[in-house]
Amino acid sequence: MKHLIDIKDFTTEEIDDILLLAENIIEHPDDYSEVCRRKKLATLFFEPSTRTRLSFEAAMLELGGSVLGFSEAQSSSASKGESVSDTVKTVSCYADIIAMRHPKEGAPLLASQRSCVPIINAGDGGHNHPTQTLTDLLTLKRELGKLSGLTIGLCGDLKFGRTVHSLVSAMCNYEDIKLIFISPEELSLPAYVKSELAKHQNVSWRESGSMEEELPSLDAIYMTRVQRERFFNEEDYLRLKDSFILDMEKVGLMKEDAIIMHPLPRVNEISVKVDDDKRACYFRQVSNGKYVRMALIKTLLEVQ
Ligand code: CP
């Protein structure tokens, strides 16, 4: 039985297989409409979500399966003090696969050690978000036609932004990658992610404090929201929240064939006017999320 807790749980070949499968599902959705018949997905969301939870649910429904679950800790017995272990042991009696989001880093890993069905990490605190990364990889591949030889700028809250941590880890699988980390110093990439980068000769990286200087050289800019819910005090959040805003003037500095990504939700960091630019692909990214989760569910359930 295989879980997806960290993107490193999958080899490069396994990731590429999921992306290929997702592309095949996009081309031939009818071929997959019954593959999860009689299978159930449980979505255990101890933290808010729009895209991840609903795309998981849509994915399972489009594979012919069913869904159950909860969308906030308050509506589960966690509110009465039940542990993650007991919750997961219980739910694995009802469902064939579980997608879990939890504010505590490591909670999905603990769940995977107690569960008798596959666990998918749908985001754990400020740590990891591997299914967003599969979504991001599919988006890069479909929009730019490749995953190697890319220069990607990652901008915003790189400290708490779990999607960034998982994406950086995944890009280490590919050749000739340049990563440029653009953030306020207080929200820079955690040391443990930098240590991982240091093990990979195929990835070069540097930090920058200027979007304007970096935008002209990028194939993709990956914008992120400053994660208000992870801050210890509101003052710091208010001081840092608008550090980097991508508006049409800055988009004008980008290459014509570059792309603008964002895991969403967006607050203020991309001007709404940018949405109409052909380089803005964050809503196409949302759509890719459903297909990649269909591919992931099918793969983990080992159904034909
Ligand atoms: N990208 C993402 O995880 O969005 P949600 O928080 O809406 O699930």
Short mmCIF file of N, CA and C in Angstrom, two decimals, residues 120-247:
data_model
loop_
_atom_site.label_atom_id
_atom_site.label_comp_id
_atom_site.label_asym_id
_atom_site.label_seq_id
_atom_site.Cartn_x
_atom_site.Cartn_y
_atom_site.Cartn_z
N ILE A 120 -3.48 10.45 1.62
CA ILE A 120 -2.92 11.52 0.79
C ILE A 120 -2.85 12.78 1.65
N ASN A 121 -1.66 13.38 1.70
CA ASN A 121 -1.48 14.64 2.41
C ASN A 121 -2.05 15.78 1.55
N ALA A 122 -3.12 16.38 2.02
CA ALA A 122 -3.75 17.50 1.27
C ALA A 122 -3.32 18.84 1.84
N GLY A 123 -2.16 18.84 2.53
CA GLY A 123 -1.61 20.06 3.13
C GLY A 123 -1.47 19.90 4.62
N ASP A 124 -0.22 19.98 5.13
CA ASP A 124 0.00 19.90 6.59
C ASP A 124 0.74 21.15 7.07
N GLY A 125 0.00 22.01 7.75
CA GLY A 125 0.58 23.23 8.29
C GLY A 125 1.38 23.99 7.25
N GLY A 126 2.53 24.52 7.66
CA GLY A 126 3.39 25.25 6.73
C GLY A 126 4.44 24.35 6.12
N HIS A 127 4.18 23.06 6.05
CA HIS A 127 5.18 22.06 5.68
C HIS A 127 5.13 21.70 4.20
N ASN A 128 4.14 20.85 3.83
CA ASN A 128 4.09 20.27 2.49
C ASN A 128 2.69 20.30 1.91
N HIS A 129 2.62 20.25 0.57
CA HIS A 129 1.33 20.16 -0.11
C HIS A 129 1.58 19.42 -1.43
N PRO A 130 1.85 18.11 -1.36
CA PRO A 130 2.32 17.40 -2.55
C PRO A 130 1.32 17.32 -3.70
N THR A 131 0.01 17.34 -3.43
CA THR A 131 -0.92 17.25 -4.58
C THR A 131 -1.02 18.60 -5.30
N GLN A 132 -0.75 19.70 -4.59
CA GLN A 132 -0.65 20.99 -5.29
C GLN A 132 0.58 20.94 -6.21
N THR A 133 1.62 20.28 -5.75
CA THR A 133 2.83 20.18 -6.58
C THR A 133 2.59 19.36 -7.84
N LEU A 134 1.84 18.27 -7.72
CA LEU A 134 1.51 17.50 -8.94
C LEU A 134 0.72 18.41 -9.90
N THR A 135 -0.18 19.21 -9.33
CA THR A 135 -0.95 20.18 -10.13
C THR A 135 -0.01 21.17 -10.81
N ASP A 136 0.96 21.67 -10.06
CA ASP A 136 1.90 22.67 -10.59
C ASP A 136 2.78 22.07 -11.68
N LEU A 137 3.21 20.83 -11.48
CA LEU A 137 4.05 20.18 -12.49
C LEU A 137 3.25 19.96 -13.78
N LEU A 138 2.00 19.52 -13.63
CA LEU A 138 1.17 19.33 -14.83
C LEU A 138 0.97 20.66 -15.55
N THR A 139 0.81 21.72 -14.78
CA THR A 139 0.62 23.05 -15.39
C THR A 139 1.88 23.49 -16.13
N LEU A 140 3.04 23.34 -15.50
CA LEU A 140 4.30 23.71 -16.17
C LEU A 140 4.45 22.91 -17.46
N LYS A 141 4.14 21.61 -17.38
CA LYS A 141 4.32 20.73 -18.54
C LYS A 141 3.37 21.13 -19.67
N ARG A 142 2.11 21.38 -19.33
CA ARG A 142 1.13 21.70 -20.37
C ARG A 142 1.33 23.10 -20.94
N GLU A 143 1.76 24.03 -20.10
CA GLU A 143 1.90 25.41 -20.56
C GLU A 143 3.23 25.66 -21.27
N LEU A 144 4.31 25.02 -20.77
CA LEU A 144 5.64 25.31 -21.29
C LEU A 144 6.22 24.14 -22.09
N GLY A 145 5.54 22.99 -22.02
CA GLY A 145 5.95 21.84 -22.83
C GLY A 145 7.12 21.05 -22.28
N LYS A 146 7.59 21.39 -21.07
CA LYS A 146 8.74 20.68 -20.51
C LYS A 146 8.84 20.95 -19.01
N LEU A 147 9.63 20.10 -18.34
CA LEU A 147 9.88 20.30 -16.91
C LEU A 147 11.37 20.54 -16.63
N SER A 148 12.20 20.31 -17.63
CA SER A 148 13.64 20.59 -17.47
C SER A 148 13.99 21.89 -18.18
N GLY A 149 15.15 22.46 -17.84
CA GLY A 149 15.62 23.67 -18.52
C GLY A 149 14.76 24.89 -18.23
N LEU A 150 14.21 24.96 -17.03
CA LEU A 150 13.32 26.09 -16.70
C LEU A 150 13.95 27.02 -15.66
N THR A 151 13.63 28.31 -15.79
CA THR A 151 13.98 29.30 -14.76
C THR A 151 12.67 29.76 -14.12
N ILE A 152 12.55 29.47 -12.82
CA ILE A 152 11.28 29.74 -12.13
C ILE A 152 11.54 30.69 -10.96
N GLY A 153 10.75 31.76 -10.89
CA GLY A 153 10.81 32.66 -9.74
C GLY A 153 9.68 32.29 -8.78
N LEU A 154 10.02 32.15 -7.50
CA LEU A 154 8.99 31.86 -6.49
C LEU A 154 8.93 33.07 -5.57
N CYS A 155 7.75 33.65 -5.44
CA CYS A 155 7.65 34.97 -4.83
C CYS A 155 6.59 35.03 -3.74
N GLY A 156 6.94 35.68 -2.62
CA GLY A 156 5.94 35.91 -1.57
C GLY A 156 6.36 35.29 -0.25
N ASP A 157 5.47 34.50 0.31
CA ASP A 157 5.72 33.88 1.63
C ASP A 157 6.36 32.51 1.43
N LEU A 158 7.68 32.50 1.35
CA LEU A 158 8.40 31.25 1.08
C LEU A 158 8.68 30.49 2.37
N LYS A 159 8.45 31.17 3.50
CA LYS A 159 8.68 30.54 4.80
C LYS A 159 7.53 29.58 5.15
N PHE A 160 6.31 30.11 5.10
CA PHE A 160 5.15 29.31 5.49
C PHE A 160 4.45 28.66 4.29
N GLY A 161 4.82 29.03 3.08
CA GLY A 161 4.11 28.56 1.89
C GLY A 161 4.44 27.10 1.59
N ARG A 162 3.56 26.22 2.03
CA ARG A 162 3.83 24.77 1.88
C ARG A 162 3.89 24.34 0.42
N THR A 163 3.16 25.04 -0.45
CA THR A 163 3.20 24.64 -1.86
C THR A 163 4.60 24.87 -2.44
N VAL A 164 5.25 25.92 -1.96
CA VAL A 164 6.62 26.24 -2.43
C VAL A 164 7.58 25.14 -2.00
N HIS A 165 7.47 24.73 -0.73
CA HIS A 165 8.41 23.71 -0.21
C HIS A 165 8.32 22.42 -1.04
N SER A 166 7.08 22.01 -1.33
CA SER A 166 6.92 20.76 -2.10
C SER A 166 7.36 20.94 -3.55
N LEU A 167 7.07 22.12 -4.12
CA LEU A 167 7.45 22.33 -5.53
C LEU A 167 8.98 22.37 -5.68
N VAL A 168 9.65 23.02 -4.74
CA VAL A 168 11.13 23.08 -4.79
C VAL A 168 11.69 21.66 -4.75
N SER A 169 11.15 20.86 -3.86
CA SER A 169 11.60 19.47 -3.73
C SER A 169 11.38 18.70 -5.04
N ALA A 170 10.22 18.91 -5.66
CA ALA A 170 9.91 18.19 -6.91
C ALA A 170 10.82 18.63 -8.05
N MET A 171 11.17 19.92 -8.12
CA MET A 171 11.98 20.41 -9.23
C MET A 171 13.39 19.81 -9.20
N CYS A 172 13.80 19.30 -8.02
CA CYS A 172 15.11 18.64 -7.92
C CYS A 172 15.17 17.36 -8.77
N ASN A 173 14.01 16.89 -9.23
CA ASN A 173 13.96 15.69 -10.08
C ASN A 173 14.34 15.99 -11.53
N TYR A 174 14.41 17.27 -11.89
CA TYR A 174 14.56 17.61 -13.31
C TYR A 174 15.90 18.30 -13.56
N GLU A 175 16.30 18.35 -14.84
CA GLU A 175 17.63 18.84 -15.22
C GLU A 175 17.64 20.33 -15.49
N ASP A 176 18.77 20.96 -15.20
CA ASP A 176 19.03 22.35 -15.59
C ASP A 176 17.91 23.29 -15.12
N ILE A 177 17.68 23.26 -13.81
CA ILE A 177 16.64 24.09 -13.19
C ILE A 177 17.30 25.27 -12.48
N LYS A 178 16.74 26.46 -12.72
CA LYS A 178 17.19 27.66 -11.99
C LYS A 178 16.01 28.18 -11.18
N LEU A 179 16.21 28.30 -9.86
CA LEU A 179 15.14 28.81 -8.99
C LEU A 179 15.59 30.13 -8.39
N ILE A 180 14.71 31.11 -8.44
CA ILE A 180 15.01 32.42 -7.85
C ILE A 180 13.94 32.71 -6.80
N PHE A 181 14.38 32.87 -5.56
CA PHE A 181 13.45 33.03 -4.43
C PHE A 181 13.33 34.51 -4.10
N ILE A 182 12.13 35.05 -4.30
CA ILE A 182 11.90 36.49 -4.12
C ILE A 182 10.95 36.67 -2.93
N SER A 183 11.48 37.23 -1.84
CA SER A 183 10.65 37.37 -0.64
C SER A 183 11.25 38.42 0.28
N PRO A 184 10.44 38.91 1.25
CA PRO A 184 11.06 39.67 2.33
C PRO A 184 11.97 38.73 3.11
N GLU A 185 13.03 39.27 3.70
CA GLU A 185 13.98 38.42 4.42
C GLU A 185 13.30 37.56 5.48
N GLU A 186 12.30 38.16 6.16
CA GLU A 186 11.62 37.42 7.25
C GLU A 186 10.78 36.26 6.74
N LEU A 187 10.49 36.24 5.44
CA LEU A 187 9.66 35.16 4.89
C LEU A 187 10.44 34.33 3.89
N SER A 188 11.76 34.23 4.12
CA SER A 188 12.59 33.50 3.16
C SER A 188 12.45 31.99 3.36
N LEU A 189 12.96 31.26 2.39
CA LEU A 189 12.84 29.80 2.37
C LEU A 189 13.49 29.18 3.62
N PRO A 190 12.82 28.21 4.27
CA PRO A 190 13.40 27.60 5.47
C PRO A 190 14.72 26.89 5.18
N ALA A 191 15.56 26.82 6.21
CA ALA A 191 16.90 26.22 6.05
C ALA A 191 16.81 24.76 5.62
N TYR A 192 15.78 24.02 6.07
CA TYR A 192 15.74 22.60 5.72
C TYR A 192 15.48 22.41 4.22
N VAL A 193 14.76 23.36 3.61
CA VAL A 193 14.52 23.26 2.15
C VAL A 193 15.80 23.63 1.40
N LYS A 194 16.51 24.63 1.91
CA LYS A 194 17.79 25.00 1.28
C LYS A 194 18.80 23.85 1.38
N SER A 195 18.79 23.15 2.52
CA SER A 195 19.72 22.01 2.67
C SER A 195 19.44 20.94 1.63
N GLU A 196 18.16 20.74 1.34
CA GLU A 196 17.83 19.73 0.33
C GLU A 196 18.36 20.17 -1.03
N LEU A 197 18.19 21.47 -1.34
CA LEU A 197 18.67 21.99 -2.63
C LEU A 197 20.18 21.78 -2.78
N ALA A 198 20.88 21.91 -1.66
CA ALA A 198 22.35 21.80 -1.71
C ALA A 198 22.80 20.42 -2.16
N LYS A 199 21.92 19.42 -2.08
CA LYS A 199 22.30 18.05 -2.48
C LYS A 199 22.17 17.83 -3.98
N HIS A 200 21.63 18.83 -4.70
CA HIS A 200 21.30 18.60 -6.12
C HIS A 200 22.09 19.54 -7.03
N GLN A 201 23.01 18.94 -7.83
CA GLN A 201 23.84 19.73 -8.77
C GLN A 201 23.01 20.27 -9.93
N ASN A 202 21.90 19.63 -10.22
CA ASN A 202 21.09 20.00 -11.39
C ASN A 202 20.23 21.25 -11.16
N VAL A 203 20.21 21.72 -9.91
CA VAL A 203 19.40 22.91 -9.58
C VAL A 203 20.32 24.01 -9.05
N SER A 204 20.26 25.19 -9.68
CA SER A 204 20.97 26.33 -9.10
C SER A 204 19.91 27.28 -8.53
N TRP A 205 20.28 28.01 -7.49
CA TRP A 205 19.27 28.89 -6.88
C TRP A 205 19.96 30.10 -6.25
N ARG A 206 19.16 31.16 -6.10
CA ARG A 206 19.63 32.33 -5.36
C ARG A 206 18.41 33.07 -4.84
N GLU A 207 18.68 33.98 -3.88
CA GLU A 207 17.60 34.78 -3.31
C GLU A 207 17.68 36.19 -3.87
N SER A 208 16.51 36.85 -3.92
CA SER A 208 16.47 38.21 -4.46
C SER A 208 15.40 39.00 -3.71
N GLY A 209 15.60 40.31 -3.66
CA GLY A 209 14.59 41.16 -3.02
C GLY A 209 13.83 42.00 -4.05
N SER A 210 14.06 41.75 -5.35
CA SER A 210 13.45 42.60 -6.37
C SER A 210 12.75 41.78 -7.45
N MET A 211 11.45 41.91 -7.51
CA MET A 211 10.69 41.27 -8.60
C MET A 211 11.08 41.86 -9.95
N GLU A 212 11.18 43.20 -10.00
CA GLU A 212 11.43 43.89 -11.27
C GLU A 212 12.73 43.41 -11.91
N GLU A 213 13.75 43.16 -11.09
CA GLU A 213 15.03 42.72 -11.65
C GLU A 213 14.95 41.30 -12.19
N GLU A 214 14.11 40.48 -11.60
CA GLU A 214 14.09 39.05 -11.95
C GLU A 214 13.10 38.69 -13.05
N LEU A 215 11.99 39.43 -13.14
CA LEU A 215 10.91 39.03 -14.06
C LEU A 215 11.37 38.82 -15.51
N PRO A 216 12.26 39.67 -16.07
CA PRO A 216 12.59 39.49 -17.49
C PRO A 216 13.23 38.15 -17.84
N SER A 217 13.86 37.48 -16.87
CA SER A 217 14.57 36.24 -17.21
C SER A 217 13.74 34.98 -16.93
N LEU A 218 12.54 35.13 -16.38
CA LEU A 218 11.81 33.95 -15.90
C LEU A 218 10.97 33.28 -16.99
N ASP A 219 10.89 31.93 -16.90
CA ASP A 219 9.90 31.18 -17.70
C ASP A 219 8.57 31.13 -16.96
N ALA A 220 8.64 31.16 -15.63
CA ALA A 220 7.41 31.14 -14.82
C ALA A 220 7.64 31.92 -13.55
N ILE A 221 6.63 32.70 -13.16
CA ILE A 221 6.66 33.31 -11.83
C ILE A 221 5.56 32.61 -11.03
N TYR A 222 5.95 32.11 -9.85
CA TYR A 222 5.01 31.38 -8.99
C TYR A 222 4.73 32.27 -7.78
N MET A 223 3.59 32.97 -7.83
CA MET A 223 3.23 33.91 -6.76
C MET A 223 2.57 33.15 -5.61
N THR A 224 2.77 33.64 -4.39
CA THR A 224 2.09 33.02 -3.24
C THR A 224 1.54 34.09 -2.31
N ARG A 225 0.52 33.69 -1.59
CA ARG A 225 -0.14 34.55 -0.59
C ARG A 225 0.69 34.56 0.69
N VAL A 226 0.74 35.70 1.38
CA VAL A 226 1.34 35.72 2.72
C VAL A 226 0.34 35.03 3.65
N GLN A 227 0.81 33.98 4.34
CA GLN A 227 -0.07 33.04 5.05
C GLN A 227 -0.45 33.57 6.44
N ARG A 228 -1.45 34.42 6.45
CA ARG A 228 -1.89 35.08 7.68
C ARG A 228 -2.08 34.09 8.85
N GLU A 229 -2.64 32.93 8.56
CA GLU A 229 -2.99 31.96 9.62
C GLU A 229 -1.77 31.36 10.31
N ARG A 230 -0.56 31.55 9.73
CA ARG A 230 0.65 30.97 10.33
C ARG A 230 1.42 32.00 11.17
N PHE A 231 0.99 33.27 11.13
CA PHE A 231 1.72 34.32 11.86
C PHE A 231 1.37 34.29 13.34
N PHE A 232 2.35 34.65 14.16
CA PHE A 232 2.10 34.70 15.60
C PHE A 232 1.47 36.03 16.01
N ASN A 233 1.72 37.09 15.24
CA ASN A 233 1.02 38.34 15.55
C ASN A 233 0.61 39.08 14.28
N GLU A 234 -0.54 39.73 14.40
CA GLU A 234 -1.20 40.40 13.28
C GLU A 234 -0.35 41.56 12.73
N GLU A 235 0.38 42.24 13.62
CA GLU A 235 1.20 43.38 13.19
C GLU A 235 2.22 42.96 12.12
N ASP A 236 2.87 41.83 12.36
CA ASP A 236 3.86 41.36 11.39
C ASP A 236 3.19 41.05 10.06
N TYR A 237 2.03 40.40 10.13
CA TYR A 237 1.30 40.08 8.90
C TYR A 237 0.98 41.36 8.12
N LEU A 238 0.44 42.37 8.82
CA LEU A 238 0.03 43.61 8.15
C LEU A 238 1.23 44.31 7.53
N ARG A 239 2.37 44.23 8.19
CA ARG A 239 3.59 44.88 7.68
C ARG A 239 4.11 44.18 6.42
N LEU A 240 3.92 42.86 6.34
CA LEU A 240 4.55 42.10 5.25
C LEU A 240 3.61 41.72 4.11
N LYS A 241 2.29 41.84 4.34
CA LYS A 241 1.34 41.21 3.41
C LYS A 241 1.41 41.76 1.98
N ASP A 242 1.75 43.02 1.81
CA ASP A 242 1.76 43.58 0.45
C ASP A 242 3.19 43.83 -0.06
N SER A 243 4.13 43.03 0.44
CA SER A 243 5.54 43.25 0.05
C SER A 243 5.74 43.12 -1.46
N PHE A 244 5.04 42.15 -2.08
CA PHE A 244 5.21 41.93 -3.52
C PHE A 244 3.85 41.79 -4.17
N ILE A 245 3.56 42.71 -5.08
CA ILE A 245 2.28 42.65 -5.81
C ILE A 245 2.59 42.66 -7.31
N LEU A 246 2.06 41.66 -7.99
CA LEU A 246 2.26 41.58 -9.45
C LEU A 246 1.11 42.33 -10.12
N ASP A 247 1.45 43.46 -10.76
CA ASP A 247 0.42 44.22 -11.50
C ASP A 247 0.79 44.24 -12.98
#
